[in-house]
CSV table of C-alpha atoms in Angstrom, one decimal:
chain,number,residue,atom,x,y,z
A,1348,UNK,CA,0.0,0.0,0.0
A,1349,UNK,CA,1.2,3.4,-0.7
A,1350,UNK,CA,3.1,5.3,1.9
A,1351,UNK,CA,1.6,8.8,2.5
A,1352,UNK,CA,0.6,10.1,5.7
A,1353,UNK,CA,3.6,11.9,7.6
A,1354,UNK,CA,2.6,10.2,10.9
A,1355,UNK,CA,4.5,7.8,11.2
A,1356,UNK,CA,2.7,6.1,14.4
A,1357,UNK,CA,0.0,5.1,11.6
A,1358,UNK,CA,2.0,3.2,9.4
A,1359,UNK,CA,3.6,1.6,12.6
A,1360,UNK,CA,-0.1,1.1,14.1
A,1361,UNK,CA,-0.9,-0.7,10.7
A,1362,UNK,CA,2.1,-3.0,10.7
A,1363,UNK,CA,2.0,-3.7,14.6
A,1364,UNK,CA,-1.9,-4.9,14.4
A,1365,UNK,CA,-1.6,-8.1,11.5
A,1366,UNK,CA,-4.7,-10.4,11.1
A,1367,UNK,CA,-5.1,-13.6,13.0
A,1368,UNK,CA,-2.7,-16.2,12.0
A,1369,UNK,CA,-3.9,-19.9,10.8
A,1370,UNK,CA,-6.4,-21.3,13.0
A,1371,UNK,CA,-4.6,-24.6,12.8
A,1372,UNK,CA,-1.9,-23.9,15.4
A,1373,UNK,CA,-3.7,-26.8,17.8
A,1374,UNK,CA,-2.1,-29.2,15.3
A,1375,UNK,CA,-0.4,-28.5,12.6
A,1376,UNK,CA,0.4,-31.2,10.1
A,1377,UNK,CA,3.9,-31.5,8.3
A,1378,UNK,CA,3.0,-30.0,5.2
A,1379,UNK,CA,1.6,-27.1,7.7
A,1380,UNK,CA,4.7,-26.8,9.7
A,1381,UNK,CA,7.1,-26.6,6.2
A,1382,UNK,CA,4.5,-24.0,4.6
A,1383,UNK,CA,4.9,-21.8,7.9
A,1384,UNK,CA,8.3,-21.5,7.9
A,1385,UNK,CA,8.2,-20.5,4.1
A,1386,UNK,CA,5.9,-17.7,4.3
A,1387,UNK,CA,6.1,-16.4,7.9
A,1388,UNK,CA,9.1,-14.8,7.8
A,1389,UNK,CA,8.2,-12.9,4.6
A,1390,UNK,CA,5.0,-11.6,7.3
A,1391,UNK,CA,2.4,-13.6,6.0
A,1392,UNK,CA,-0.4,-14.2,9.2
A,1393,UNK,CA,-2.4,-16.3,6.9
A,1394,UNK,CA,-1.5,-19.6,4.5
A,1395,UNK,CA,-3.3,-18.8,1.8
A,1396,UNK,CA,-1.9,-15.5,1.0
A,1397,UNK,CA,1.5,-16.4,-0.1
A,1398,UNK,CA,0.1,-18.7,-3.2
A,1399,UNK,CA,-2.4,-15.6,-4.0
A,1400,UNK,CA,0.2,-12.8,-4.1
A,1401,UNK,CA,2.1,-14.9,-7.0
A,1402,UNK,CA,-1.5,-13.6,-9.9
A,1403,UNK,CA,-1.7,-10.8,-12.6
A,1404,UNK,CA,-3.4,-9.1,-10.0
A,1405,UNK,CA,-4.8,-8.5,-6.7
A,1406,UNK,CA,-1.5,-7.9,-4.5
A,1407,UNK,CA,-4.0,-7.4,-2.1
A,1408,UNK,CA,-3.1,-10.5,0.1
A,1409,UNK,CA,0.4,-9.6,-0.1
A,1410,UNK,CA,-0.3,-6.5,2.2
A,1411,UNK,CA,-0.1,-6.4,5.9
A,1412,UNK,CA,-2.8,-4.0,6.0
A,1413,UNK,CA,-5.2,-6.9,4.8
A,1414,UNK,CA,-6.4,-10.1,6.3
A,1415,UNK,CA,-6.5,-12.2,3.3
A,1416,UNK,CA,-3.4,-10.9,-2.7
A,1417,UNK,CA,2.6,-13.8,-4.6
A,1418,UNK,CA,0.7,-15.7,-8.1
A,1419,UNK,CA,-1.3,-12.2,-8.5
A,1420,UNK,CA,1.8,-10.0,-8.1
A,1421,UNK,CA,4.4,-13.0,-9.2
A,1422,UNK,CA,2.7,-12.9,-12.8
A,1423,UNK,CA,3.1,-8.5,-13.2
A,1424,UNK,CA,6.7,-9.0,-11.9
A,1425,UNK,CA,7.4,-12.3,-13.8
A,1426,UNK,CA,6.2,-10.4,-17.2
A,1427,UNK,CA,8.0,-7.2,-16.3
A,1428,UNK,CA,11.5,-9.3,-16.3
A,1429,UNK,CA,10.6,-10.6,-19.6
A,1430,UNK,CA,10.1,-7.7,-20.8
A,1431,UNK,CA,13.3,-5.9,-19.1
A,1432,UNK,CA,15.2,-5.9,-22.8
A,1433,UNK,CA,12.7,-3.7,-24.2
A,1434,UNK,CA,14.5,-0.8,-22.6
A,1435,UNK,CA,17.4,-1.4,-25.5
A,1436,UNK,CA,14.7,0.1,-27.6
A,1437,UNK,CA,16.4,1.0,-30.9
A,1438,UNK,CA,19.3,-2.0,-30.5
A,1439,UNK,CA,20.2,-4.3,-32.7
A,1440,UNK,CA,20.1,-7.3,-30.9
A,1441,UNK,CA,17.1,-10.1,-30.8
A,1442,UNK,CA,15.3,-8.8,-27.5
A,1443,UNK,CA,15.4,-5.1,-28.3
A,1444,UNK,CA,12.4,-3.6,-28.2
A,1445,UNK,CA,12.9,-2.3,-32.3
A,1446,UNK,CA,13.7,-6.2,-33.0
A,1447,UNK,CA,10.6,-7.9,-30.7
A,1448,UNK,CA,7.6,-5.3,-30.9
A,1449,UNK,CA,4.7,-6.5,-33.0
A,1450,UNK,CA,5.9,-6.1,-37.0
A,1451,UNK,CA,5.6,-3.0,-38.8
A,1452,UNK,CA,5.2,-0.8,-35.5
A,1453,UNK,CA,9.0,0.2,-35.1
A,1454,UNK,CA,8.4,2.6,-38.6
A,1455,UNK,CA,6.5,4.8,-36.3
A,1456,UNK,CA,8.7,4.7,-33.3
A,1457,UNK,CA,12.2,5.2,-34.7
A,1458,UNK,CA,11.9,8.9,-34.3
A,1459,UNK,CA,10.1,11.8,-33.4
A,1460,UNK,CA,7.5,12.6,-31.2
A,1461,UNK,CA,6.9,8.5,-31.0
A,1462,UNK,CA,10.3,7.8,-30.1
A,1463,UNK,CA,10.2,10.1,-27.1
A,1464,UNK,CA,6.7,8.8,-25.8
A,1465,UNK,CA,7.7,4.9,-26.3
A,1466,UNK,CA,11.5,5.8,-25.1
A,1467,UNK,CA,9.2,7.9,-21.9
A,1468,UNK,CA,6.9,4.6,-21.4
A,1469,UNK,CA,9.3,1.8,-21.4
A,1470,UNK,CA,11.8,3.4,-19.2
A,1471,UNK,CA,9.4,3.7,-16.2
A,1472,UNK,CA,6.5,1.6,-16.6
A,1473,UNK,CA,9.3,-1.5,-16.5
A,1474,UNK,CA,10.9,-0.3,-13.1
A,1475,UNK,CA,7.7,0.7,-11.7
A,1476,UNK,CA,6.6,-3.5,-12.9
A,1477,UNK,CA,9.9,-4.3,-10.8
A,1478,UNK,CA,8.9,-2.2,-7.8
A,1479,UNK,CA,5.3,-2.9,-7.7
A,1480,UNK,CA,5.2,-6.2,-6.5
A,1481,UNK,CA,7.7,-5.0,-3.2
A,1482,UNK,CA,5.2,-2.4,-1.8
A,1483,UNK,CA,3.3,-5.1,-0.9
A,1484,UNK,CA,5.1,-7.6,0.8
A,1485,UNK,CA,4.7,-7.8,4.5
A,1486,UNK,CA,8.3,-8.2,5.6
A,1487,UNK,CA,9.1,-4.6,4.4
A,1488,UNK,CA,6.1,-2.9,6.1
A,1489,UNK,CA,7.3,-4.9,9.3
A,1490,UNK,CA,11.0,-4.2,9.2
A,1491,UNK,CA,12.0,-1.0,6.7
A,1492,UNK,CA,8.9,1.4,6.6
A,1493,UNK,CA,10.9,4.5,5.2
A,1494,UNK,CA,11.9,1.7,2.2
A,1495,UNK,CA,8.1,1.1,1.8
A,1496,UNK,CA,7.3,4.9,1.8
A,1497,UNK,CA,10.3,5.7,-0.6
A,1498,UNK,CA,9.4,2.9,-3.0
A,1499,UNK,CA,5.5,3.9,-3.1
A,1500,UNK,CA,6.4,7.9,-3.9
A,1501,UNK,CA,8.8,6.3,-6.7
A,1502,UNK,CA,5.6,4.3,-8.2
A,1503,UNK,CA,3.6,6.5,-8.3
A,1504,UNK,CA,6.1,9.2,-10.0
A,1505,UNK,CA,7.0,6.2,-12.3
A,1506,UNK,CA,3.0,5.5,-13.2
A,1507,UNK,CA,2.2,8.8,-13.9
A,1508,UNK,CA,5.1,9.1,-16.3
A,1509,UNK,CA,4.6,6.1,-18.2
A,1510,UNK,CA,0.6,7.0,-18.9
A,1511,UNK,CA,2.1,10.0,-19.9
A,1512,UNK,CA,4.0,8.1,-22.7
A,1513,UNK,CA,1.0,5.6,-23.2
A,1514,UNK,CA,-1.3,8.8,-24.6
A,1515,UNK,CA,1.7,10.1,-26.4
A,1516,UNK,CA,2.3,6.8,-29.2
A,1517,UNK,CA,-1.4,5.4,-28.6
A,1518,UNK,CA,-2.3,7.1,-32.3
A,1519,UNK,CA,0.1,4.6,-33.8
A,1520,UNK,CA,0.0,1.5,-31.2
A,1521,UNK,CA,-1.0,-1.6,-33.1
A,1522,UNK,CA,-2.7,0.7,-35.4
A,1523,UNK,CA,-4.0,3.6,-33.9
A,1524,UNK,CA,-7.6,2.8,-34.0
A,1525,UNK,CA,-10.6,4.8,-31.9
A,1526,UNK,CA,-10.9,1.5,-29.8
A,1527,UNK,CA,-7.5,1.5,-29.1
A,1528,UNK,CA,-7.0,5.3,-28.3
A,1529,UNK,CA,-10.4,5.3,-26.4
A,1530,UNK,CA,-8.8,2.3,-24.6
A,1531,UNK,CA,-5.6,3.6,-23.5
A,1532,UNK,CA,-7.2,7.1,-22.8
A,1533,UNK,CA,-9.8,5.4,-20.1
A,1534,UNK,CA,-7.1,3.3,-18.6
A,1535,UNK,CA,-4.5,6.2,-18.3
A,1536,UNK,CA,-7.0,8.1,-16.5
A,1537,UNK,CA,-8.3,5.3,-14.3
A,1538,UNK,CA,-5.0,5.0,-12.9
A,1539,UNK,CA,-4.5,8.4,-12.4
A,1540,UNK,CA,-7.5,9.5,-10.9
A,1541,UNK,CA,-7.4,6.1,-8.4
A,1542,UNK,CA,-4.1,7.0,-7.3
A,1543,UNK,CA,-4.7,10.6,-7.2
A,1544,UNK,CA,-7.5,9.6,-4.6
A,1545,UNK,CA,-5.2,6.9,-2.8
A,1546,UNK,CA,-2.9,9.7,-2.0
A,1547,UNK,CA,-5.5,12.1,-0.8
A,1548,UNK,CA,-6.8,9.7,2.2
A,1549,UNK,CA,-3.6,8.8,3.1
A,1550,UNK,CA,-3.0,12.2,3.8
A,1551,UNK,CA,-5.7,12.2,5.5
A,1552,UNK,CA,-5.1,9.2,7.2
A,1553,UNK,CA,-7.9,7.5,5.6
A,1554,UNK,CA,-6.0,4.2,5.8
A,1555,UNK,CA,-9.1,2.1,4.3
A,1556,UNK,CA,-9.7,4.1,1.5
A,1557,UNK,CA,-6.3,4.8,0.6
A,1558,UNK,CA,-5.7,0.8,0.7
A,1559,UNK,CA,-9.0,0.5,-2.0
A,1560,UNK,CA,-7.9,2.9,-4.1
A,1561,UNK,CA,-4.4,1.8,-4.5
A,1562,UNK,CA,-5.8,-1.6,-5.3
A,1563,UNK,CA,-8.0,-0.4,-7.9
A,1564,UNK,CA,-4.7,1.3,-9.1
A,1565,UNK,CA,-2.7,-1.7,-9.4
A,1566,UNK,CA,-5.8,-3.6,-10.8
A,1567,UNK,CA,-6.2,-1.1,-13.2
A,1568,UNK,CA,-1.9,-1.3,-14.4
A,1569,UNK,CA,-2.3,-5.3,-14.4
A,1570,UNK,CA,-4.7,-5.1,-17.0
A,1571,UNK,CA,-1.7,-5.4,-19.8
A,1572,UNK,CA,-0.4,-8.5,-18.6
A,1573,UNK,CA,-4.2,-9.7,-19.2
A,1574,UNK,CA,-4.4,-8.1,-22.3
A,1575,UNK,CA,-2.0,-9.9,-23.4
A,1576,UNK,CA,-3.1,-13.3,-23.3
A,1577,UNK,CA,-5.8,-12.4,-24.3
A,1578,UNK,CA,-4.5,-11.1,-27.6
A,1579,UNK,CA,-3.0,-14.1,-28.7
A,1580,UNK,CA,-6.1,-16.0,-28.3
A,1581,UNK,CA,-8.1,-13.6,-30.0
A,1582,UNK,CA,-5.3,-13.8,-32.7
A,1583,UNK,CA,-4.9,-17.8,-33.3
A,1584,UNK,CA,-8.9,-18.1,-33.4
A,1585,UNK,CA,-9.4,-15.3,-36.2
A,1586,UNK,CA,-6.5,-16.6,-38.2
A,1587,UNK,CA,-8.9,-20.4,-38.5
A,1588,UNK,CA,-11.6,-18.6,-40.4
A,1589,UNK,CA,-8.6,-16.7,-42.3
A,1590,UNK,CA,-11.6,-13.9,-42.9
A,1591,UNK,CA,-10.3,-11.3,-40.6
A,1592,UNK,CA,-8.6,-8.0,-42.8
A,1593,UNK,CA,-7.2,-5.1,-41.8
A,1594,UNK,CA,-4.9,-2.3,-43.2
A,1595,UNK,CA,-1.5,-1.2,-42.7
A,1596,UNK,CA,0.1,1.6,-43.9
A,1597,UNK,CA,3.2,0.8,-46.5
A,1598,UNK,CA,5.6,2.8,-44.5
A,1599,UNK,CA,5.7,-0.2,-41.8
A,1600,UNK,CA,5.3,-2.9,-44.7
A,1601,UNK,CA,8.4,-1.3,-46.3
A,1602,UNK,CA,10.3,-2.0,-42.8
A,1603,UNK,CA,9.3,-5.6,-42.5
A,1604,UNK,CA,10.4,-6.1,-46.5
A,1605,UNK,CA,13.5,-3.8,-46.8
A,1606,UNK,CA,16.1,-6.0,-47.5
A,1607,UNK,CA,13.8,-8.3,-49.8
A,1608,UNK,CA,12.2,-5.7,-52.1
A,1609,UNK,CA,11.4,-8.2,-54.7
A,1610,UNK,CA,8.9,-10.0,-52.2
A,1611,UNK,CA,7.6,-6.3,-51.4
A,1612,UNK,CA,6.9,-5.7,-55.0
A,1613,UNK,CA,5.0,-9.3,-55.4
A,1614,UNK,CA,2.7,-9.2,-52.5
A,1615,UNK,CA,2.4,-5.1,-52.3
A,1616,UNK,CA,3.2,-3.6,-55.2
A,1617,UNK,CA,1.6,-0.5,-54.7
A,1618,UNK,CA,4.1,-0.1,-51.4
A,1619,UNK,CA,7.0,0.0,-54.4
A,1620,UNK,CA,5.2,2.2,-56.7
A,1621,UNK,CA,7.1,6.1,-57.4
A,1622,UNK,CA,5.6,8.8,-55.3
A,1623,UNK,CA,4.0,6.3,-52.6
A,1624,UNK,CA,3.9,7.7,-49.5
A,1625,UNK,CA,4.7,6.1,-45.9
A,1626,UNK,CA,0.8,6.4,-45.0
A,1627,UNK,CA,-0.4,4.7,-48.1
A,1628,UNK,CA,-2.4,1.7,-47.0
A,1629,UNK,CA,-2.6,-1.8,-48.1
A,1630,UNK,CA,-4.9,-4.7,-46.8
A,1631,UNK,CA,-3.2,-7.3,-44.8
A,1632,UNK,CA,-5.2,-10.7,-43.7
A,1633,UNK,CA,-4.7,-10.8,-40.4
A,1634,UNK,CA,-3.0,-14.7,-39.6
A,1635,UNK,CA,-1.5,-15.2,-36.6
A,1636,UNK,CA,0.0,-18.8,-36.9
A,1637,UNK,CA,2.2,-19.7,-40.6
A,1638,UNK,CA,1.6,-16.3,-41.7
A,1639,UNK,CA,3.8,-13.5,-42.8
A,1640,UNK,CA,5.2,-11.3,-40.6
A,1641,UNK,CA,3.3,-8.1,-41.4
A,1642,UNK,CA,-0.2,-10.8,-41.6
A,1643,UNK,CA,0.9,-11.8,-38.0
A,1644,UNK,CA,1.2,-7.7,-37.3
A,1645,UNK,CA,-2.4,-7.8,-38.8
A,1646,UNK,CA,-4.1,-10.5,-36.3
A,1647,UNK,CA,-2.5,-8.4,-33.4
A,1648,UNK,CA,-3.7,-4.9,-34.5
A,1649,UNK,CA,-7.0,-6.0,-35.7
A,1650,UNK,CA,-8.4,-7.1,-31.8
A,1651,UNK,CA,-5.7,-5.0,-29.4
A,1652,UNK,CA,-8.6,-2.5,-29.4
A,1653,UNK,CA,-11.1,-5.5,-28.2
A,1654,UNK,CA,-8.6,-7.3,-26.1
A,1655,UNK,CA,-7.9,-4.2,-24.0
A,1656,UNK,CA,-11.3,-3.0,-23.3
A,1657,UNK,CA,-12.4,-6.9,-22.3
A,1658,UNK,CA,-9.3,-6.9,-19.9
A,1659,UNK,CA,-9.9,-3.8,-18.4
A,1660,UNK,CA,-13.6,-4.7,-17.6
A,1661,UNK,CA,-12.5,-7.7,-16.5
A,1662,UNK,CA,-10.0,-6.1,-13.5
A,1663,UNK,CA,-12.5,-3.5,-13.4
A,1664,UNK,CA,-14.8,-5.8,-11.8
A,1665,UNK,CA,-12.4,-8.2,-10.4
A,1666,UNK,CA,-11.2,-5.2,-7.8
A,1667,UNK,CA,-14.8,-4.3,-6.9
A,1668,UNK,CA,-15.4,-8.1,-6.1
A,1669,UNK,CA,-12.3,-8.4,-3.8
A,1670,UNK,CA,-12.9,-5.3,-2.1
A,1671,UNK,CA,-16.7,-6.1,-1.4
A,1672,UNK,CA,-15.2,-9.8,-0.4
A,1673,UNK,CA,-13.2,-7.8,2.5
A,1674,UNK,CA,-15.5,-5.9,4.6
A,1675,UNK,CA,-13.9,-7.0,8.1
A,1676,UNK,CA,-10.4,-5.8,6.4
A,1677,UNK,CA,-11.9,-2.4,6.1
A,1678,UNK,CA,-13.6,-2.2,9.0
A,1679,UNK,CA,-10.9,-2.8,10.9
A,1680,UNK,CA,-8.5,-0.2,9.0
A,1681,UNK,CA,-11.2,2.3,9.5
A,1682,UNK,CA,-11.1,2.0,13.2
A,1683,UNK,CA,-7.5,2.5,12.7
A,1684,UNK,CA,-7.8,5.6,10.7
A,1685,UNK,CA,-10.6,7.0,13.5
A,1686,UNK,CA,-7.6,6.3,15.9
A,1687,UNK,CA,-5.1,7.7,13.8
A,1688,UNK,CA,-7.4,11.1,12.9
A,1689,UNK,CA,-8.5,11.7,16.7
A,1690,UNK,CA,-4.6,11.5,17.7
A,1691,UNK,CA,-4.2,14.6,15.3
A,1692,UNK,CA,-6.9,16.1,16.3
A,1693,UNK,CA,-8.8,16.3,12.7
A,1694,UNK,CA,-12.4,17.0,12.3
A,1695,UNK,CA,-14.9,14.0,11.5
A,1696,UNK,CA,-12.5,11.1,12.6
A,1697,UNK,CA,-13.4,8.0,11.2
A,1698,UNK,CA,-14.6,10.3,8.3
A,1699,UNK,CA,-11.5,12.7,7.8
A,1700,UNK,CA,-11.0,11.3,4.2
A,1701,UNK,CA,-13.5,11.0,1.0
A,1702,UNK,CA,-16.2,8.4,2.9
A,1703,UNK,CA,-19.8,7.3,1.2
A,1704,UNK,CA,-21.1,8.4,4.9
A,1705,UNK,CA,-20.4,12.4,4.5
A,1706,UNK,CA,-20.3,12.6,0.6
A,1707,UNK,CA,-23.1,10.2,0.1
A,1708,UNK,CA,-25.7,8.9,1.8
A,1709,UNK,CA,-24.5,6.2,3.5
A,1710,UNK,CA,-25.6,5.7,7.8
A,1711,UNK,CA,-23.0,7.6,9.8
A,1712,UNK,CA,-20.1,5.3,10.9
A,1713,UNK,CA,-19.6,4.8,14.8
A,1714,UNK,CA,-16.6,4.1,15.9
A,1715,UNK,CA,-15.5,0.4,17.5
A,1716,UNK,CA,-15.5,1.5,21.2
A,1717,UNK,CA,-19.2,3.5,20.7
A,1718,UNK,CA,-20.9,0.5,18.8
A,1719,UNK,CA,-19.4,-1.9,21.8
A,1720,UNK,CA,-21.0,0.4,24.2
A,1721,UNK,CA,-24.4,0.8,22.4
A,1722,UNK,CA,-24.8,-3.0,22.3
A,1723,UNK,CA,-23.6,-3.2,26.3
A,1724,UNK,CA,-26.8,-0.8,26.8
A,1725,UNK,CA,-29.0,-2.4,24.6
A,1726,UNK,CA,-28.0,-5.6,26.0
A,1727,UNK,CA,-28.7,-4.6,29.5
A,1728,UNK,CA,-31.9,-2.9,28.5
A,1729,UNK,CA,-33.0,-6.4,27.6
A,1730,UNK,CA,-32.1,-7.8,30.9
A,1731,UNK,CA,-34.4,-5.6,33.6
A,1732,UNK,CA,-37.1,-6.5,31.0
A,1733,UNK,CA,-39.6,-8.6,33.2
């Protein structure tokens, strides 16, 4: 979760006051005994959430501040690493970024104002994929809290950045299409806005909201490692009907062909005709699988617009499930952030932050110690009842 409050005693609150550990401590098996001493001291309280944190997304169980998210943030950080070459972007070798982006798209990026918004992407959205997954693992919140503070001011600068660069090349990425650039546009914002908000309640020590909006954040960023796969899918089932077309402009076919321009002038000769200019288009059947390289290009530009919008709903919704599948977690860091607030004296505590209870029209919230006491009366009330 993202460092922001200066009160320190908040963060330490937070880490000092974990979940309840396994409820099998009576008698713990073998296989229970090995698993504890693998993820307790990375500060796991709970088995389950060691496997969970290793997913495309929620990092949620990786936290401290949550009772129940290494497989979620194992997947964004295992992708990130693959991807770690792409910051040689214009070098000859193999795993370049120039030699391994989808064909044809390299035309656009070798220079100008795309070459500065790809160069501007790549070399922060990979470390923040590298730092990501750290902010939330127990151990640091426990141990190092200045470490977890530094790291989440450095994500966030590194996020911001890098949708930055995103909006920058999105008029030529894997085509350029309105899908596409609505696509990138919404998801750029998303993040923005959800960590723009994240930031806000931790300054307010809002601790629960801050922690939901930080997820939705990070749900929001996972969406490309989902996007993905679901790209290639798309691609190897459109390339069985071998119906699917698309166009491409003959400055990136030109690329793809330039040292065999007698293939160029057989399959697109209007690419090879005097006067023909880089934004001429051709049709290109998009096949994913024995196809040529710019048909291949084809099967990934025709359905990145479709794969990204699917994934994003798809983590859009994924978030809003976890979060409404954690009340107790929330609950319990809201009591923390009444705590927190009436320690600085802050009007509303319990409320300091953007709450449904004074912006919408949700019942007031009563602190722990006043709902205990209301139920004591209530309680007793029932008892002199003849």
């Amino acid at each position: 979760m993202l460092p922001g409050s200066h009160n320190n005693k908040a963060d330490e609150l937070n880490a000092q006051s974990p979940p309840a550990t396994d409820q099998s401590d009576k008698t713990p098996n073998k296989f229970v005994q090995f698993w504890r001493r693998v993820y307790r001291p990375l500060g796991f309280h709970k088995g389950y959430n060691f496997p969970l944190c290793l997913l495309p997304f929620p990092w949620e169980s990786c936290q401290i501040l949550t009772p129940s998210g290494f497989i979620f943030a194992g997947a964004l950080f295992g992708f990130t690493l693959a991807k770690l070459s792409y910051l040689n972007i214009g070098g000859n070798a193999s795993s370049s970024f120039a030699n391994s982006a989808s064909p044809g798209e390299w035309f656009w990026y070798r220079n100008g104002i795309y070459r500065i918004g790809i160069t501007i992407h790549l070399a922060t959205i990979l470390p923040a994929g590298i730092l990501i997954p750290w902010q939330f693992l127990p151990i640091i919140r426990h141990k190092v809290l200045m470490l977890h503070r530094i790291n989440g001011y450095t994500i966030v600068i590194l996020v911001i950045l890098s949708n930055i660069g995103a909006v920058m090349i999105v008029r030529r990425a894997f085509g350029g299409t309105l899908a596409t650039q609505a696509g990138v546009g919404v998801l750029a914002i998303m993040s923005t806005v959800s960590i723009a908000l994240a930031y806000y309640n931790i300054k307010r020590l809002q601790i629960e909201q801050h922690r939901a909006w930080m997820l939705r954040a990070m749900f929001y960023l996972a969406t490309i490692v989902t996007l993905r796969l679901i790209m290639i899918i798309a691609a190897l089932i459109i390339s069985q009907s071998s119906k699917y077309y698309t166009t491409m402009e003959c400055g990136s076919v030109r690329t793809i062909y330039n040292t065999k321009p007698q293939k160029l002038q057989s399959l697109y000769p209007q690419c090879t005709q005097p006067g023909s200019a880089n934004d001429t288009l051709v049709i290109v059947q998009a096949t994913f699988g024995n196809g040529q390289p710019e048909q291949i290009g084809a099967s990934l530009r025709v359905n990145f617009g479709m794969a990204l919008w699917v994934a994003l709903l798809l983590h859009a919704i994924g978030v809003e499930i976890y979060l409404g599948l954690t009340p107790r977690e929330s609950n319990r860091l809201r009591q923390v952030s009444y705590e927190r607030q009436m320690e600085r004296g802050m009007n509303h505590p319990g409320s300091a932050g953007l709450t449904s209870d004074r912006f919408g029209n949700a019942d007031p919230w009563t602190p722990l110690k006043e709902v205990e006491v209301i139920q004591a009366f209530k309680e007793g009330c029932k008892g002199r009842r003849p």
